XYZ file of C-alpha atoms in Angstrom:
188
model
C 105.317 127.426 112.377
C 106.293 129.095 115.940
C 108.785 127.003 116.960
C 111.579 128.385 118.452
C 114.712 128.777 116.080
C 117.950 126.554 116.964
C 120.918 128.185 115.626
C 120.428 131.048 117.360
C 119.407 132.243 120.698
C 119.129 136.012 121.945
C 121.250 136.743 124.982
C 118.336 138.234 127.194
C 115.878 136.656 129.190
C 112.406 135.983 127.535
C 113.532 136.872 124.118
C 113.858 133.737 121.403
C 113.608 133.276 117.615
C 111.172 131.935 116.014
C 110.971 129.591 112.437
C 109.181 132.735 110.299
C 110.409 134.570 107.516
C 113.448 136.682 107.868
C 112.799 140.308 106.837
C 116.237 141.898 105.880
C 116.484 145.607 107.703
C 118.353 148.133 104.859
C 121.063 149.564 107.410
C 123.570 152.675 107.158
C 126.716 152.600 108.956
C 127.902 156.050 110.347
C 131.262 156.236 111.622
C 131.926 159.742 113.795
C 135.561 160.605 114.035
C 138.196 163.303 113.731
C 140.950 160.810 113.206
C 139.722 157.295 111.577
C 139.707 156.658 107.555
C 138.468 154.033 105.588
C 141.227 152.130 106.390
C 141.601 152.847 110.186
C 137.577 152.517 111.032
C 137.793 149.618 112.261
C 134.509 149.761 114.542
C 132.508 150.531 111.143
C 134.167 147.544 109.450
C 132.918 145.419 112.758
C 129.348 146.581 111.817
C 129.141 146.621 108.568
C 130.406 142.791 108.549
C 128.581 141.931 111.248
C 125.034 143.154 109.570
C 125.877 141.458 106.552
C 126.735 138.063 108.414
C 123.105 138.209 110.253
C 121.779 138.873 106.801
C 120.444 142.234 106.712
C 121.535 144.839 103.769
C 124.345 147.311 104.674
C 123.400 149.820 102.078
C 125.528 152.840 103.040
C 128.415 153.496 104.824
C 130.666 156.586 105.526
C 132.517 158.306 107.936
C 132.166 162.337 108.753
C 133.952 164.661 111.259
C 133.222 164.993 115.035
C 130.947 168.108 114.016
C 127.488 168.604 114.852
C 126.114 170.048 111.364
C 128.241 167.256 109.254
C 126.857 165.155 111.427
C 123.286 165.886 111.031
C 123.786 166.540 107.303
C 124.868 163.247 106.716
C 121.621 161.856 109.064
C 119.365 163.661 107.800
C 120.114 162.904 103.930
C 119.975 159.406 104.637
C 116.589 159.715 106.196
C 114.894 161.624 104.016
C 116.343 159.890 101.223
C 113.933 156.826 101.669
C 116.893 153.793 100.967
C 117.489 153.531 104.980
C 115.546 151.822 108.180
C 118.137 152.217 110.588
C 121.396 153.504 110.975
C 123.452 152.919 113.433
C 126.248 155.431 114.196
C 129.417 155.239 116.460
C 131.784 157.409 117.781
C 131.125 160.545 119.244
C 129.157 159.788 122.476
C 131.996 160.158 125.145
C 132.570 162.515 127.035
C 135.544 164.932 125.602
C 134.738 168.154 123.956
C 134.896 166.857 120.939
C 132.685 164.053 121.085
C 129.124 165.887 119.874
C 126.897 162.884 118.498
C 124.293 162.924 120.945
C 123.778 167.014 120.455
C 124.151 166.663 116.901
C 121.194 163.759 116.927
C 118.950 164.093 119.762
C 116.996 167.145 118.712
C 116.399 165.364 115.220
C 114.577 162.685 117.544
C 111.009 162.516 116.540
C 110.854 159.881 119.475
C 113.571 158.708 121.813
C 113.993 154.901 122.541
C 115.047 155.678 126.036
C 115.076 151.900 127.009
C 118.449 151.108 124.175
C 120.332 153.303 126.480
C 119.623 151.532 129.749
C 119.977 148.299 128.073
C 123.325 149.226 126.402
C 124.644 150.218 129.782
C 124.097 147.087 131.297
C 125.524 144.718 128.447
C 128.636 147.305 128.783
C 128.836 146.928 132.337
C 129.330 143.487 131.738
C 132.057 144.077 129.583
C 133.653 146.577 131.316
C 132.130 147.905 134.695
C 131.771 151.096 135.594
C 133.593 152.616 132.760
C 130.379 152.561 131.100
C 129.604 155.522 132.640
C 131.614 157.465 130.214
C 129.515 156.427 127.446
C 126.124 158.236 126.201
C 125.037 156.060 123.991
C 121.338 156.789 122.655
C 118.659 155.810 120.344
C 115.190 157.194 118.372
C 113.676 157.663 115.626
C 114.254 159.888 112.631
C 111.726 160.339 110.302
C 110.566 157.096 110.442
C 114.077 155.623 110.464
C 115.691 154.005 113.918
C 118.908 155.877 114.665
C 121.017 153.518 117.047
C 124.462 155.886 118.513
C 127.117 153.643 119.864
C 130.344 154.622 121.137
C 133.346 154.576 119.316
C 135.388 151.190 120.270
C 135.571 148.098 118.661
C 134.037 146.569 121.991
C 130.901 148.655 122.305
C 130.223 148.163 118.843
C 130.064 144.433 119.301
C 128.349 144.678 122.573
C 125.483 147.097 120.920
C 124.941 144.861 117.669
C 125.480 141.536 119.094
C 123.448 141.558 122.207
C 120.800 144.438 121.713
C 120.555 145.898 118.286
C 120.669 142.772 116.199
C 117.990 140.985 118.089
C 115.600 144.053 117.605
C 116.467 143.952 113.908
C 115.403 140.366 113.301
C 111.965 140.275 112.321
C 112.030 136.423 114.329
C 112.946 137.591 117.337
C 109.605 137.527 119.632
C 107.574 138.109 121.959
C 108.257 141.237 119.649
C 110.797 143.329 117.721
C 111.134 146.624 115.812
C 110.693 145.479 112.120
C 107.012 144.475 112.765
C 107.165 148.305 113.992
C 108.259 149.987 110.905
C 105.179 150.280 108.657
C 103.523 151.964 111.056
C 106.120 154.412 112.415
C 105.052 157.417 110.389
C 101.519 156.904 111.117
C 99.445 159.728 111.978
C-alpha cells in the first residue's frame, strides 16, 4: 500500500510518507565541546530523545573535546566498527578558533552531501535569519556511514533533525530517502 501516511507529514514541498515498513536507522550521537558533560549536553540529549521518539536506534552516544584528532578518533572507530549508519555530530562548526568539526571531518568524506548544507541553511534562516551565516554545518559519507555535523545549540539541533535529517532517515519518506541508499553505498 502507497498511500500517503497521516500522522505525519514532512515539512518540505513534494516530500510525504508513505504506509510501508519502517526501517529503524542505528544512529550515534556525537557531541563536540570543550565545556559540556553528560549532564550539561543538552543538544545531545535533544537528539538522542528525539531519534528514539521517531523510532530509530540511538546506539552510541558520547561527547569528545573541540580537537581535530579526538574528533576523528572517535568517527572513525564508530565507522569502521560496523554497529553505526549515521551519526550525527554537533558542536564545533562555528566560527571561533576553537570550533574544528568540519576540518576534523571533511577530509574523512568519501563523498560530500553538499545539498544538507544548503538545506540546513535555509530551515535556519527561518529560525533565525542571517545568523545562519555563522554556522558550517556539513554532511557525507564515511565509510559507508552518513555523517550529519550540526551546530552546537539546542535550536539547530532541532531544526537539523526535525525538518531535514529525520525525514531522510525514514525509510517512508518518498519520492526517495537515504535508507533505500545504504546497501549500496560501498558498492564498487
Amino acid at each position: 500500500m502507497t498511500d500517503t501516511h497521516p500522522d505525519l507529514q514532512p515539512p518540505a514541498p513534494g516530500g510525504r510518507l508513505v504506509d510501508l515498513p519502517f526501517t529503524p536507522v542505528r544512529i550515534a550521537v556525537l557531541t563536540i565541546s570543550d565545556t559540556r558533560d553528560e549532564e550539561s549536553d543538552t543538544s545531545g540529549k535533544i537528539l538522542a530523545d528525539r531519534i528514539a521518539e521517531a523510532g530509530h536506534l540511538p546506539v552510541l552516544r558520547d561527547i569528545v573535546p573541540d580537537n581535530v584528532e579526538a574528533i576523528r578518533a572517535r568517527v572513525r572507530g564508530w565507522t569502521s566498527a560496523g554497529s553505526v549508519d549515521a551519526i550525527i555530530t554537533t558542536g564545533g562548526t562555528g566560527l571561533t578558533g576553537r570550533d574544528v568539526t568540519p576540518e576534523a571531518l571533511e577530509p574523512l568524506f568519501n563523498k560530500r552531501i553538499d545539498g544538507f548544507s544548503v538545506i540546513f541553511h535555509q530551515v535556519s534562516y527561518q529560525t533565525i535569519g542571517l545568523s545562519t551565516l555563522q554556522s558550517r554545518a556539513m554532511a557525507g559519507l564515511i565509510d559507508g556511514v552518513f555523517v550529519f555535523c550540526l551546530p552546537g545549540s539546542n535550536g539547530a539541533v532541532r531544526d537539523g533533525w526535525d525538518k531535514v535529517i529525520r525525514w531522510q532517515l525514514d525509510s517512508r519518506h518518498k519520492p526517495c530517502n537515504m535508507v533505500e541508499l545504504m546497501p549500496r553505498l560501498l558498492e564498487r
